[in-house]
Tab-separated table of C-alpha atoms and ligand atoms in Angstrom:
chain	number	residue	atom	x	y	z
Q	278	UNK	CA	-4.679	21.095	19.514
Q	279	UNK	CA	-5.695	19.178	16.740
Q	280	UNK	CA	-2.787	16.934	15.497
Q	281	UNK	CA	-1.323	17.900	11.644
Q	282	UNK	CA	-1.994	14.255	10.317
Q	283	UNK	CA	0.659	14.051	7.423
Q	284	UNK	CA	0.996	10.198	7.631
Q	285	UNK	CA	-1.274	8.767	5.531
Q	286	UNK	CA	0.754	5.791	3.927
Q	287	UNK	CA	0.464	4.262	7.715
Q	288	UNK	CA	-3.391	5.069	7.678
Q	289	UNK	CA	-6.057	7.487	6.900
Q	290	UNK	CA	-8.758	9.667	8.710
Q	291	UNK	CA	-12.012	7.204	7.339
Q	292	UNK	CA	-14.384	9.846	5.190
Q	293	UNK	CA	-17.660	11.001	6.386
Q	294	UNK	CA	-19.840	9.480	4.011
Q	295	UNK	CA	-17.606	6.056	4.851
Q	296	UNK	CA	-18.569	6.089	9.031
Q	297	UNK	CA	-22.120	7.047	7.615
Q	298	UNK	CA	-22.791	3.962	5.258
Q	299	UNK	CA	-21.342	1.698	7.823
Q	300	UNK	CA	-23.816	2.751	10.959
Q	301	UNK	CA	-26.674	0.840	9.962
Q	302	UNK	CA	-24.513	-2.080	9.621
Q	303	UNK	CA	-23.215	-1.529	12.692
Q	304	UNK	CA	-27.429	-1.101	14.466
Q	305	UNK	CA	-30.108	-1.953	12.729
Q	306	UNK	CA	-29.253	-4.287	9.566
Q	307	UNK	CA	-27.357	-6.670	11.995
Q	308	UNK	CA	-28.344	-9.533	9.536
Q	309	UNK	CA	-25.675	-12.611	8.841
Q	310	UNK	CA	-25.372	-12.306	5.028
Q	311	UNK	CA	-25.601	-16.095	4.967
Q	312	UNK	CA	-28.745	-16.326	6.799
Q	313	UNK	CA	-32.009	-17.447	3.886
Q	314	UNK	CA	-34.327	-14.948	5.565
Q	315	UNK	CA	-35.062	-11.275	4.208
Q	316	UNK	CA	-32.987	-10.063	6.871
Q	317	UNK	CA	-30.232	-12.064	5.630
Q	318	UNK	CA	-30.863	-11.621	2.259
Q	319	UNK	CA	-30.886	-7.651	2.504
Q	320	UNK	CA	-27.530	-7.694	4.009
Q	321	UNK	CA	-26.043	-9.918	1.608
Q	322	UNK	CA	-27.685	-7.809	-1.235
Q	323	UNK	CA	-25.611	-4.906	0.442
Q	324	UNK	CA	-22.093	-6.929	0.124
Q	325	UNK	CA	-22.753	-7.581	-3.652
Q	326	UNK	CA	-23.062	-4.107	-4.132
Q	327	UNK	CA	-19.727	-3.211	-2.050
Q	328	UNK	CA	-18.037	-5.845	-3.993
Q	329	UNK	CA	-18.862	-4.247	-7.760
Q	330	UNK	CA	-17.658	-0.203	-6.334
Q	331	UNK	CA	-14.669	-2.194	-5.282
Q	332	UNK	CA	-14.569	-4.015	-8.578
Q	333	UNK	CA	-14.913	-0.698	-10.339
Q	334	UNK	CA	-11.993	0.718	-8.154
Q	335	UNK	CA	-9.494	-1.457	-10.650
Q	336	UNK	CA	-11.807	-2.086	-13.158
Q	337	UNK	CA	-12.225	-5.644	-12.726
Q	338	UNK	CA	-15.172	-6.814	-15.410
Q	339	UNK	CA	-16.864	-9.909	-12.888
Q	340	UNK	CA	-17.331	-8.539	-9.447
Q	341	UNK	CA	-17.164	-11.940	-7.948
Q	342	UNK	CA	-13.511	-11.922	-8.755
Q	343	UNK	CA	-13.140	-9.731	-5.631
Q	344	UNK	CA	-12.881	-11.697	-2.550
Q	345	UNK	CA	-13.309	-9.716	0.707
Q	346	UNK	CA	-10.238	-10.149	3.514
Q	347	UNK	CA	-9.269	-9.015	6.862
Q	348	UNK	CA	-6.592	-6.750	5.794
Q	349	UNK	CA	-3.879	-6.059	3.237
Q	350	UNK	CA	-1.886	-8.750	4.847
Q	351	UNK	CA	-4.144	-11.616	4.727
Q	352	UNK	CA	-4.665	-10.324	1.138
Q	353	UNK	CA	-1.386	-10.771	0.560
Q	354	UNK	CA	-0.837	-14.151	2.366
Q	355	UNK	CA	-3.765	-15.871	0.302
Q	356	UNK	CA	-2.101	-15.050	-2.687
Q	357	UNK	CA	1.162	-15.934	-2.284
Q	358	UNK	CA	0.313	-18.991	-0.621
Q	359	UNK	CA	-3.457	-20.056	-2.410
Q	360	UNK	CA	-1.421	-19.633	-5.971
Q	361	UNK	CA	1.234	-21.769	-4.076
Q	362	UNK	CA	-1.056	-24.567	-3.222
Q	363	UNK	CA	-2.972	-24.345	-6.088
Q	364	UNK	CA	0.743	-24.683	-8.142
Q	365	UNK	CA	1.954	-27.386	-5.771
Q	366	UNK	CA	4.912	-28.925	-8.110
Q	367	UNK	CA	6.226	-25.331	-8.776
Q	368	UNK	CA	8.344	-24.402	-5.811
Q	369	UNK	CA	9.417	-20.830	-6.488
Q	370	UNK	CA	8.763	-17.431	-6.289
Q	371	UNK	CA	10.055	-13.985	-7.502
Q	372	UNK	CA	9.929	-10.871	-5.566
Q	373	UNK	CA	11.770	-7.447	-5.399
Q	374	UNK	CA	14.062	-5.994	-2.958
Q	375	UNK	CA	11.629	-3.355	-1.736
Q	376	UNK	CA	8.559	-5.142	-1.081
Q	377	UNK	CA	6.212	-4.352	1.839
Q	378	UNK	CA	6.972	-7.144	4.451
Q	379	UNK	CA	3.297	-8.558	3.726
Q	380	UNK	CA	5.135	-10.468	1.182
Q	381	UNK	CA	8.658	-10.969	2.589
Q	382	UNK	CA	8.124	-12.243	6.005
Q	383	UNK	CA	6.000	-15.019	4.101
Q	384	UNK	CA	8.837	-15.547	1.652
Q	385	UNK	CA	11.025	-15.744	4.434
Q	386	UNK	CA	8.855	-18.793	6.111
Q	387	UNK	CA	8.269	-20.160	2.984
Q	388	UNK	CA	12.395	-19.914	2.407
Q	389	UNK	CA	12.861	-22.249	5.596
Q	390	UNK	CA	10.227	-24.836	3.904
Q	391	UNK	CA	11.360	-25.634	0.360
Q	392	UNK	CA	10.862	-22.872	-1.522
Q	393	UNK	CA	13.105	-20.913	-3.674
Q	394	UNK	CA	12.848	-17.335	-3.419
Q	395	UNK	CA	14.481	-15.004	-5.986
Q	396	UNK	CA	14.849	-11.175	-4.928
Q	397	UNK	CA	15.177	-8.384	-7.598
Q	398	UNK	CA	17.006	-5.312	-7.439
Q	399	UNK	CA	15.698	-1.779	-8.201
Q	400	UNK	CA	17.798	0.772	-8.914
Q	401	UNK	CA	18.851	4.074	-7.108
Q	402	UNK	CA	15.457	5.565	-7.597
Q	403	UNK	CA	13.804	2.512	-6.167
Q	404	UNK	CA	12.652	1.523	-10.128
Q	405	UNK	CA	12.498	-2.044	-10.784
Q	406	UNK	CA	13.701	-2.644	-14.369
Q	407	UNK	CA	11.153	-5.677	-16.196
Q	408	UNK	CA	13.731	-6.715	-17.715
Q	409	UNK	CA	15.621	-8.586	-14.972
Q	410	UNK	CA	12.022	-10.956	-15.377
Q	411	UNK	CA	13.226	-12.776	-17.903
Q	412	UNK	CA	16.204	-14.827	-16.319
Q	413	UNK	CA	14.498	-14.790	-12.865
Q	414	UNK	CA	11.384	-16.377	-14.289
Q	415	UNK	CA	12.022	-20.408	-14.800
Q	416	UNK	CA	9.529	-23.382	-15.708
Q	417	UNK	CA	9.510	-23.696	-12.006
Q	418	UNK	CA	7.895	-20.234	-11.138
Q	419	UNK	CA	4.819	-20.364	-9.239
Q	420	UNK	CA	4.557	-16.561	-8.375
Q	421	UNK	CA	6.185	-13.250	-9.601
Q	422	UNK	CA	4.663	-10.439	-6.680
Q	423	UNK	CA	5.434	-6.865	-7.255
Q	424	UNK	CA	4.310	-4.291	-5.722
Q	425	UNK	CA	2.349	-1.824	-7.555
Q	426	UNK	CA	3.244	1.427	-4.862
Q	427	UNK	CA	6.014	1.446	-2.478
Q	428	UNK	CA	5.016	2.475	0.874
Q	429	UNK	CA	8.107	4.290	1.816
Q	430	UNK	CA	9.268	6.400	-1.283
Q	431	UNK	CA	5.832	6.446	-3.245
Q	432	UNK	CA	7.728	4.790	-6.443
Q	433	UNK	CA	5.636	3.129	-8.810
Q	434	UNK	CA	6.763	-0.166	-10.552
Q	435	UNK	CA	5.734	-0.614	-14.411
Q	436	UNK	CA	3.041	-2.890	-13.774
Q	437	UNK	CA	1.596	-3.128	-17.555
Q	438	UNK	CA	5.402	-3.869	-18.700
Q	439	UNK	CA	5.914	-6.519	-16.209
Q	440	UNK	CA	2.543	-8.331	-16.865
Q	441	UNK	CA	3.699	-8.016	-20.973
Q	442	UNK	CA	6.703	-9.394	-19.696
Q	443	UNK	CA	5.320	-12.054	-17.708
Q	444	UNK	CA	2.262	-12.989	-20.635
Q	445	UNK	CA	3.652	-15.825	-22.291
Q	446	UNK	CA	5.063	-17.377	-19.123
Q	447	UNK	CA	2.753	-19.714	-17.009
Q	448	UNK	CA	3.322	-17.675	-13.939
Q	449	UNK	CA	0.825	-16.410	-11.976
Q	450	UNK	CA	1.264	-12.766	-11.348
Q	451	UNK	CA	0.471	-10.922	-7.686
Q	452	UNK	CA	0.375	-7.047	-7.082
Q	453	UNK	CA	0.453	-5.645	-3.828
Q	454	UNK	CA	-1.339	-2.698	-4.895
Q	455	UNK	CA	-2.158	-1.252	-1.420
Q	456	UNK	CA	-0.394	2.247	-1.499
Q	457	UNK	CA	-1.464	2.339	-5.496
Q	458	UNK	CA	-5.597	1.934	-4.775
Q	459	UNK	CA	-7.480	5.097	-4.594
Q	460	UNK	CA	-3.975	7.572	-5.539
Q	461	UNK	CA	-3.687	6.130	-9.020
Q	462	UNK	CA	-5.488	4.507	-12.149
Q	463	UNK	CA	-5.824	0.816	-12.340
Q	464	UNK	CA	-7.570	-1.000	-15.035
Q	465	UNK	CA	-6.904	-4.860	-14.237
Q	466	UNK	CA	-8.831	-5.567	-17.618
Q	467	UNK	CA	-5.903	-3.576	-19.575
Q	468	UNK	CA	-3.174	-5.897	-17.867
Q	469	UNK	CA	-2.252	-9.605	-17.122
Q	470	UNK	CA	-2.955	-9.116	-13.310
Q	471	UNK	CA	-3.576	-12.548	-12.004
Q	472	UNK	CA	-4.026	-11.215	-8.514
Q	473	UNK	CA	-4.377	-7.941	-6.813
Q	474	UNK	CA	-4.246	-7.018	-3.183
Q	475	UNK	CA	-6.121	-3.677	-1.226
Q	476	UNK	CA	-6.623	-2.705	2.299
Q	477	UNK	CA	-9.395	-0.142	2.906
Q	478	UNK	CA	-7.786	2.017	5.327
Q	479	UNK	CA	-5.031	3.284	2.894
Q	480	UNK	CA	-8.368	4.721	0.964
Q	481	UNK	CA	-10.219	6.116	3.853
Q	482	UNK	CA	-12.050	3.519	5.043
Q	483	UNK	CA	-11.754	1.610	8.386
Q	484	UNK	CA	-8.788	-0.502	9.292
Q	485	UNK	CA	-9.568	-4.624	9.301
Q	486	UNK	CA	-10.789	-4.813	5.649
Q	487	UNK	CA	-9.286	-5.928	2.967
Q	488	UNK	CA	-9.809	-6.976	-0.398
Q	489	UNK	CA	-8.069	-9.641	-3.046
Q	490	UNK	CA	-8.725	-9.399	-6.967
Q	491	UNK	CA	-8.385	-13.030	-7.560
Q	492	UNK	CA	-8.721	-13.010	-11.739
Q	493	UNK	CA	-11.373	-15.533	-12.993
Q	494	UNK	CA	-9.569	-18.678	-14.130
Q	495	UNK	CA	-6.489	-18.164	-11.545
Q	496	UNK	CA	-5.392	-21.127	-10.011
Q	497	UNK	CA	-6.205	-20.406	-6.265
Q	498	UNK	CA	-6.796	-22.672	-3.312
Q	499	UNK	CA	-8.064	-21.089	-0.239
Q	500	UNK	CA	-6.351	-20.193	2.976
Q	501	UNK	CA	-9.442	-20.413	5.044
Q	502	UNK	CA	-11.795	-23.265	5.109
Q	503	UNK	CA	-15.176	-23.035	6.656
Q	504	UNK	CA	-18.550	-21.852	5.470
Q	505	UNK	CA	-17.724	-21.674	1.938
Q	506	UNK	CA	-18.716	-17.559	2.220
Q	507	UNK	CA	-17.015	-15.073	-0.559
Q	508	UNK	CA	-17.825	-17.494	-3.179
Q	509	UNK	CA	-16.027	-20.185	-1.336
Q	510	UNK	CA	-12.580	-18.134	-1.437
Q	511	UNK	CA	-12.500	-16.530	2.193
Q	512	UNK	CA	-14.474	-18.943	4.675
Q	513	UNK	CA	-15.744	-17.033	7.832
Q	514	UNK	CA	-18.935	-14.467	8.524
Q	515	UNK	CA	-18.628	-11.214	6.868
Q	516	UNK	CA	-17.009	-8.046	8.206
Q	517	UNK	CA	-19.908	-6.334	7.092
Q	518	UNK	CA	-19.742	-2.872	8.180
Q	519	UNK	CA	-16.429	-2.908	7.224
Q	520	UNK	CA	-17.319	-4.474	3.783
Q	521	UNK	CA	-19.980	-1.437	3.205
Q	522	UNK	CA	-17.765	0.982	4.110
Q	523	UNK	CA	-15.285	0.188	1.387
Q	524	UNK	CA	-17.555	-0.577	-0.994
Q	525	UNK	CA	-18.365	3.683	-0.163
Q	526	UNK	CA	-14.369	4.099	0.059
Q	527	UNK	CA	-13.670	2.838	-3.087
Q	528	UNK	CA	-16.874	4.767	-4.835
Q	529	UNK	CA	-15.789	8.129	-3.672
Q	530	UNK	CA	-11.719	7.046	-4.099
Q	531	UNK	CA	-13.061	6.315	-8.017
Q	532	UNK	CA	-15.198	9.393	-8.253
Q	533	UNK	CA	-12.592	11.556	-7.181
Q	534	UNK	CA	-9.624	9.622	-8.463
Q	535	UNK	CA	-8.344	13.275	-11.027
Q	536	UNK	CA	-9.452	15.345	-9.264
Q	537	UNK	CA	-7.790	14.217	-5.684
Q	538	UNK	CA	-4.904	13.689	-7.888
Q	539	UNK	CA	-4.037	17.016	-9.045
Q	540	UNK	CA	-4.944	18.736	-6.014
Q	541	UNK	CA	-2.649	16.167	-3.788
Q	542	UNK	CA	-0.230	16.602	-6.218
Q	543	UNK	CA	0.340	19.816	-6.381
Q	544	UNK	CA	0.347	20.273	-2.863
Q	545	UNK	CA	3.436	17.631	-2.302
Q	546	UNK	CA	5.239	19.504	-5.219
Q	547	UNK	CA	5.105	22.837	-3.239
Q	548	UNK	CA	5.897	21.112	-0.015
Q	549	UNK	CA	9.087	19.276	-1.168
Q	550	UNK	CA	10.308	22.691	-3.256
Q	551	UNK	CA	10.143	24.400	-0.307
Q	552	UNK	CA	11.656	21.325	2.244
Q	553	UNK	CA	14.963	21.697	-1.136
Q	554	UNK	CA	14.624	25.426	-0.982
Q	555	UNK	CA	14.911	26.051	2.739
Q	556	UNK	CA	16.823	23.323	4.380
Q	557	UNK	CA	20.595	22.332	3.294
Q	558	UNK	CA	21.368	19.151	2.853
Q	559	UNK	CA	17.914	17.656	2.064
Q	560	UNK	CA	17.307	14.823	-0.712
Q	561	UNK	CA	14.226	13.408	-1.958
Q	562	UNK	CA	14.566	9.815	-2.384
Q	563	UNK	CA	13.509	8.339	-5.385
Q	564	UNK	CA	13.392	11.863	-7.150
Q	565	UNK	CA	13.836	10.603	-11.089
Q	566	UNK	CA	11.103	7.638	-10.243
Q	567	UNK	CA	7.293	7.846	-11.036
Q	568	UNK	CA	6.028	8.123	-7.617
Q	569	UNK	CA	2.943	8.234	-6.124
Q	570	UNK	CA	0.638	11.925	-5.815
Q	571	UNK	CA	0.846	11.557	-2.119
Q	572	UNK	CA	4.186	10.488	-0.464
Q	573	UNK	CA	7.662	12.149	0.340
Q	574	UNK	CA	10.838	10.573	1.249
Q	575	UNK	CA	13.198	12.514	2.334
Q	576	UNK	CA	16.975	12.318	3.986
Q	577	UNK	CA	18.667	15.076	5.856
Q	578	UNK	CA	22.173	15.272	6.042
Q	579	UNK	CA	23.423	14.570	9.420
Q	580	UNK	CA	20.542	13.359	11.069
Q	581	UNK	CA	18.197	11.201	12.405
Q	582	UNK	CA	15.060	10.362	11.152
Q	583	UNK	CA	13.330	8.802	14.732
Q	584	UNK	CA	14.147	12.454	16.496
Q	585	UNK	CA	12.816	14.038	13.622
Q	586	UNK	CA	9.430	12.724	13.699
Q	587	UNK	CA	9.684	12.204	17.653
Q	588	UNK	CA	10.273	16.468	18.054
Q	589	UNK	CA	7.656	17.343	15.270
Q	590	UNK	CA	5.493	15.042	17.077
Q	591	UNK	CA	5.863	17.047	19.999
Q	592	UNK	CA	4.761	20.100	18.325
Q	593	UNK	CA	1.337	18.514	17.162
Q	594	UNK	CA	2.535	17.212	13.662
Q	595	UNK	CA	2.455	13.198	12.020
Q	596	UNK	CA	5.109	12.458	10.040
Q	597	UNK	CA	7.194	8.503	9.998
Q	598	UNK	CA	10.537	7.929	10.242
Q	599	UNK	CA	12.428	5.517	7.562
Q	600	UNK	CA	14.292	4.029	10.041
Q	601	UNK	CA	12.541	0.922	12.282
Q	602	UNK	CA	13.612	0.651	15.241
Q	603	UNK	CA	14.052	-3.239	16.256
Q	604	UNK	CA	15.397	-3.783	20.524
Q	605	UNK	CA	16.831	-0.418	21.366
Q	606	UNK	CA	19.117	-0.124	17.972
Q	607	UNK	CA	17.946	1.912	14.694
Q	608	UNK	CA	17.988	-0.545	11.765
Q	609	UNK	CA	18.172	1.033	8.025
Q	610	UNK	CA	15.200	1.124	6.194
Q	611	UNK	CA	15.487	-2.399	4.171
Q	612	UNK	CA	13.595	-0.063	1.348
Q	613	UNK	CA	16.171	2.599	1.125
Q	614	UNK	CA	19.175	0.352	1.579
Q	615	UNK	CA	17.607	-1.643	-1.322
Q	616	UNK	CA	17.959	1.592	-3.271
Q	617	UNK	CA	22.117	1.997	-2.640
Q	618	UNK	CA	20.945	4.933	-0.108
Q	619	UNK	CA	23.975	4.602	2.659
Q	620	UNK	CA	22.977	3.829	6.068
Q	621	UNK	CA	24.188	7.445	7.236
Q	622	UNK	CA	21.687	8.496	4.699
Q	623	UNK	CA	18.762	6.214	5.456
Q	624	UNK	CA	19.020	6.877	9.795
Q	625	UNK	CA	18.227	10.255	8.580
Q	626	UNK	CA	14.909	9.955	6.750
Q	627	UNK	CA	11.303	11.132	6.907
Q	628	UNK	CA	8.287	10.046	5.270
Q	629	UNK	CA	5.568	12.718	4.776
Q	630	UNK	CA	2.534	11.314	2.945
Q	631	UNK	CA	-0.543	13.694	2.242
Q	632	UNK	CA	-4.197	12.812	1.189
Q	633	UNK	CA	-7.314	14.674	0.079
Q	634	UNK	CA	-8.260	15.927	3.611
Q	635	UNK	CA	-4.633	17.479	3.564
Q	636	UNK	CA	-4.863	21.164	3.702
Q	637	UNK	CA	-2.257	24.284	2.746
Q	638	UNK	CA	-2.392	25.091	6.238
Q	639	UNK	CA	-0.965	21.899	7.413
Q	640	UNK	CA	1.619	22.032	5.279
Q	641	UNK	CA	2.335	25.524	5.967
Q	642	UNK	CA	2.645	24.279	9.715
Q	643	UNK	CA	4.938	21.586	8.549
Q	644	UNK	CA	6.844	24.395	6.850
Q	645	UNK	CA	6.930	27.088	10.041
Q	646	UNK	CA	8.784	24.055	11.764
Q	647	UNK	CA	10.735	21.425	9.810
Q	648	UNK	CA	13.667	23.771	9.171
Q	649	UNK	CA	14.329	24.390	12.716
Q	650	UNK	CA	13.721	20.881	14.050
Q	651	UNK	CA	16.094	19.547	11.076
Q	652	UNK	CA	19.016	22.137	12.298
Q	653	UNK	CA	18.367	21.200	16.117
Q	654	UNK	CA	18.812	17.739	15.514
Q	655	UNK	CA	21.809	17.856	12.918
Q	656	UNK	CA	23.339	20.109	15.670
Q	657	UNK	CA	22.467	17.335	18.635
Q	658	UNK	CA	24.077	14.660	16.317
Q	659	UNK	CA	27.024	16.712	15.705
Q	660	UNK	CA	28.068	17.570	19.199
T	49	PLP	N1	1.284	-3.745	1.598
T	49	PLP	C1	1.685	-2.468	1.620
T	49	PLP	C2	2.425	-1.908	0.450
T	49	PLP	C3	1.409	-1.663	2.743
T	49	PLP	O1	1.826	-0.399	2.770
T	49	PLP	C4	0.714	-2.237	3.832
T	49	PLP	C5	0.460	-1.443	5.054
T	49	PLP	O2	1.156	-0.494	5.363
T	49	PLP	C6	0.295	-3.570	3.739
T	49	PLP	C7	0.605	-4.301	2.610
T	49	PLP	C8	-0.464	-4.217	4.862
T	49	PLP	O3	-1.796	-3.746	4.895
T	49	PLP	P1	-2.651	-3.898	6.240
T	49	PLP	O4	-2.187	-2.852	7.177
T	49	PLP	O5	-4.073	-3.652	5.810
T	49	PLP	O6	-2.455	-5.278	6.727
């Protein structure tokens, strides 16, 4: 049996016309892109052309402001610490409560080495209010990153308030916008976005690529040193397979940006009316928030989120649990504790998260079984 796949904040299926793009790349065009030959040059022509659909993705004007990564954590890491480097008398950093740990676990090294980190709250829909910017942001601020997405709850932060907020303030300003890329609109020319970060395989592209909007202008110094390739930003030999295929990604993720949208939409809408409709005690976290098209946190009285997902696994269907689960003991999500959620509340979380390739029948699937598994479980717990 073919698995329900309804985990697509952790990683999606890679399109057709993505794995297609990518095969010569992977046989017959096995050029280096820095090579001066024509077999060189053809594959480097190919880059520049995955570079502008990825430019057009967010809308950045030059496409040689997008530098090409390994993943949405090294995209991360070279901007918190290239803008660091690049700042190096300015020794801290603002971040939010609910960030993906891409950016805290480096905060937390950077923490232990000098830096002051400031951490804002969000509320108890998981909104981030831009208002708390103005205190947190001093002479001494090197980097405000917020996260355009969240990965858990879907909630969306006000990213054109926060750059408006942030305009006349010498900061340079980082968005993780790796949930965000390919669900929703983003027009980097209509905000002060210093720095943006992606990671193909949240679009449907392959995992190991990455991408990092690095505005022209922004002070960056980068994290590797080598060969001077992606215009001297990201040293090392292209992935460039990788590179093509979300260049095609990002082209069909553009093309079908409205109408993915409303389709994806509506289908999550249906599914968590029916999840409030059919089984008590059920809460959708971050309910009042803007949220993503896609994703679906929910907490179930008296439960647990881990034996959730571990039955419905059994029974052929994807979902994550909120909870992590760190040596043997369940920790609450950092996300939903963030939000005031109580740790009762958090153990007994799900995240569903849908895509384009998510079908009515899937959902219906979903449907035949969550109730039951939920009840089992609460029952388990109770006795
Ligand atoms: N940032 C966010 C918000 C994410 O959800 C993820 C992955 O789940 C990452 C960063 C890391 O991306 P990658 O898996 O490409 O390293």
């Amino acid at each position: 049996m073919y698995p329900v796949y309804l985990d697509n904040n952790a990683t999606t299926k890679i399109a057709p016309e993505v794995v297609e793009a990518m095969l010569p790349f992977l046989t017959s065009c096995y050029g280096n892109p820095s090579s001066s030959h024509s077999v060189g040059r053809k594959v480097a022509g190919h880059i520049e052309k995955a570079r502008r659909k990825v430019a057009d993705l967010i809308g950045a004007q030059h496409s040689d402001e997008i530098v090409f990564t390994s993943c949405g954590t090294e995209s991360d890491t070279s901007a918190i610490f290239g803008a660091l480097a690049a700042c190096p008398d300015k020794k801290h950093i603002v971040i939010s409560a609910v960030e993906h740990p891409a950016i805290k676990e480096p905060c937390s090294w950077l923490a232990r080495h000098g830096y002051r980190i400031t951490v804002l709250p969000v509320n108890a829909d998981g909104e981030l209010d831009p208002r708390t910017l103005r205190d947190a942001v001093t002479p001494g601020t090197a980097v405000v990153s917020l996260m355009w997405a969240n990965n858990e709850t879907g909630v969306i932060f006000p990213v054109d308030e926060i750059s408006k907020t942030l305009s006349d303030r010498n900061v340079i300003f980082h968005t993780d916008a790796v949930q965000a890329a390919g669900k929703i609109s983003i027009d980097v020319k209509q905000t002060g976005i210093s720095m943006l970060s992606l990671s193909g395989h949240k679009f449907h592209a392959p995992k190991g690529i990455g991408a990092l909007y690095i505005r022209r202008g922004t002070p960056f110094v980068p994290l590797l040193r080598g060969g001077g390739q992606e215009n001297r930003k990201r040293s090392g030999t292209e992935n460039v397979a990788s590179i093509v295929g979300m260049g095609k990604a990002a082209q069909l993720a553009a093309e079908g940006l409205n109408s993915h949208a409303t389709a994806i939409r509506s289908l999550r809408d249906r599914m968590e009316a029916r999840i409030i409709d059919t089984i008590p005690g059920s809460k959708i976290n971050g309910r009042n928030a803007r949220r993503l098209i896609n994703t679906s946190n929910i907490s179930f009285d008296g439960t647990n989120g881990s034996e959730i997902v571990r039955e419905l696994d059994r029974l052929g269907i994807c979902v994550s649990s909120g909870a992590a689960c760190h040596s043997g003991a369940a920790q609450p999500s950092p996300v939903l504790s963030a939000m005031g959620i109580s740790f009762m509340e958090s153990q007994g979380s799900i995240r569903i998260s849908l895509s384009r390739y998510t079908t009515e029948k899937e959902v219906d699937i979903l449907m035949e079984q969550l109730p039951e598994v939920v009840e089992r479980v609460r029952k388990r717990k109770k006795d």
